[in-house]
């Protein structure tokens, strides 16, 4: 019999209700989300709770609310005295925004599309705190959507850059570095000219403005369907490719990405990489291993230049829209590269719109040939086609032993898979803004991850392709998750849990994790101190 | 040890995975959504599923998918041979629409707002089948949003009707039947004139068109916030009030409502009623008991005229935006009326926008004074303010012993409450289109009820205020639920379950339920036969 049953409270309540709460509380420590249900209960049993005394009612209500809080993401986190102080300041900022929102929902950013909400978020006191938060790692990033649009525009001033346009020179569809006029075909018919010519013809400021839009999803806050959103999204990748797949740029791009992420207080990155063959000025292509080598060199260089950066790892993630033979080739490439770069290229995934490619199940026989030292980090459930073949990718990802699930937007519709994720310690990579922009859901408050939160399924917060919506590397997603997905009472414990998860569920080895954790902790403690100190000085300011 | 563990399959699989599935399957019959988790498992355990043989993989995948299906709404329903035939025809229509949607999401109605999708739905082969389906009862309806817009417009031709306008006669804000020019104040300052005068001034066709829009949310497919949507919504009620609260019209309106619902193959209704005092031509107000009496008389009359109609019951559901004294008054009124009409007025609820009223917890002390013969059917969780006081209405509704939860949109964010709902056999009234129009979520495919489906939480499908979005009494919501919320493989078992639930979870007594069930079953069997027969004749047609 559980503690609760012995309390006088239970004697004044219907027995079955008490038993239920007891069962719930008993399983709490081992696995709070999963409830045993062998209590015999018959519908005829008189369980009118309103017969309970006002005191019993209050107590029962408190128990119910406490249980809910104690079984959510972050509930097992302990806060230090200093963290408690910082927490009060953070929660004051969060509650202020929440209360304003309840009175006037138009002022609540997570209810709106990022394109509409971004300027408002950037002014938010809570956002300013979260921007400085050491977030651990960004585990869902993609090769060419990491660096800011401003950086991409800067690249277009480099020498030897050609641009290919359509619609009488109005629409830019490709870039290419070359001594001579490129002979390579872009993904669409177009006319090559030197970048300088375009700039001269249309004016520098106009071209900057134009590219600022073309390197992102702006201003299209909605598309006729999510397929349409995906088409637009993939075209940005096409456009950026020629610019960054130039061998001398590739490394520089990634170095700058790490710089931008670290500036957003992200100390570690995992890149889902297509591993393209990089090209040289004369058009020759380098072997894929060079792409990995450049990544490796840049990581080492960046860590040397920035000792508080933990590092980065690669997950080979080619496009899923291929046949079985294509996947067989992927597996071969991945195995070989992993053998050559065992500490850098450590995982495998398939990317691109899930809805239009073949489902994972079609590739199982090829995928199981992957050496087990290469772990799986499958994108799955990034769909709203419930019960479809695509939706079943969640089942196959888990059965293939995936370590994390990219997006997993649909996972809550599959209780068994969600329970397995928790049980097998599979982490869900939640990317709120990406899901919004790619039209899975509009209002962040209805994002299914609120259930993962409530059931304490392991999650990390990530951004996907933040550059394409002009968002910070991780801060805007963290803000949306903290304010829009987690409930009002979710506090610093939640933030600490997701930051720690981003190291715990990374591809890092146990030894690497220890070092990573120490680097993160140092920055974290400083952040906590700064919050408390700033509040103190602001308080002094206002007293003066 | 469970059956599964003894099978050779389990010997070729990691033990912990097998144990997990076993635990899941053992609890299946008693309570499929709740899983015990006392299995010891350590993260270091080697559980690489990809080491399993292709055969083991296939079997495990099949088990996983079978479990998911066998634990969803409708899984315990048995189909007759004839139902199996009908099911094939229904599923052919469903799958055709689903497949078209996957190829071109713009053709998939549940992805779009009802105002955009309605004409397309009305042409759908699946919708035509569902329109004829005997749906059992509509358990979430409101006094004055049941009858079609066309019927409301017809009422405006009745004699002695006055209309109150603002903005130089352009905006109609109130109606009133009266011999003389009304002296009553409408909710806003306005000028009274005879309805004929307005019609003459603006032209009959123009007024019809105008009212067609004003008696609904059209054409506003989106509002700046859900508060804004609610304001617009409540103004329709205000507008309709003067038209239908005229004593001679009230009964006629409800008789017509039952007629329209029965035409949509709904055989039973439960009305959340505000129980307004009805007015006479000279302006005198009748006592509230008259309102109930008129309901009662009309129910008896309609059942006599239409023997296949089961009947209707009332749930007294006054506006929630009051103080404690207001609720105390409600409880008194409800107790008295229930004593006077024990077979008609059987339940209590509070309605109106949850976000802006006081939370249930503030009224607990008054609410527990309700005699237990009056059951609670609280609206709760019709919000996206996670963790707010409003959100906690779900907790209080359950602790107050509610029999059903109106909307319960947020319930999936509260695993304990969801588990309690299932355990205590509390039914969730799912109203997909209402949630869409009142801006809780846009894409029906992301409606949280897909989780209630997967976890086999008791649900019924209802419509709320179908008139205000020009929807059929129940068919459009059934279509959205079947195609958009339930996954592709959810079939006739799902439809049969929700139809049966609408009787099982009604306020009807056990004796009344037996009769209700027989009346429904007769229509159901005919529907099934018709589907099979029509397919046969269509087949013959095409062979000719």
Coordinates of N, CA, C and O in Angstrom, one line a residue, chain B residues 4 100 188 227 316 318 535:
Chain B
X4 N 4.1 -14.1 -26.0 CA 5.1 -13.6 -26.9 C 6.5 -14.1 -26.6 O 7.3 -14.5 -27.4
X100 N -5.2 10.8 -53.1 CA -5.2 12.0 -53.8 C -4.5 13.1 -53.0 O -3.8 13.9 -53.6
X188 N -26.2 47.0 -28.2 CA -25.5 48.3 -28.6 C -26.6 49.3 -29.0 O -27.7 48.9 -29.4
X227 N -9.4 35.2 -29.4 CA -10.3 36.1 -28.7 C -11.2 36.9 -29.7 O -12.4 37.1 -29.5
X316 N -28.5 22.3 -18.5 CA -28.5 23.7 -18.2 C -27.1 24.2 -18.3 O -26.2 23.8 -17.5
X318 N -25.6 27.9 -18.4 CA -25.5 29.3 -18.5 C -24.1 29.8 -18.7 O -23.1 29.1 -18.7
X535 N -23.7 -0.2 -54.1 CA -22.4 -0.6 -54.8 C -22.7 -1.6 -55.8 O -22.2 -1.5 -57.0

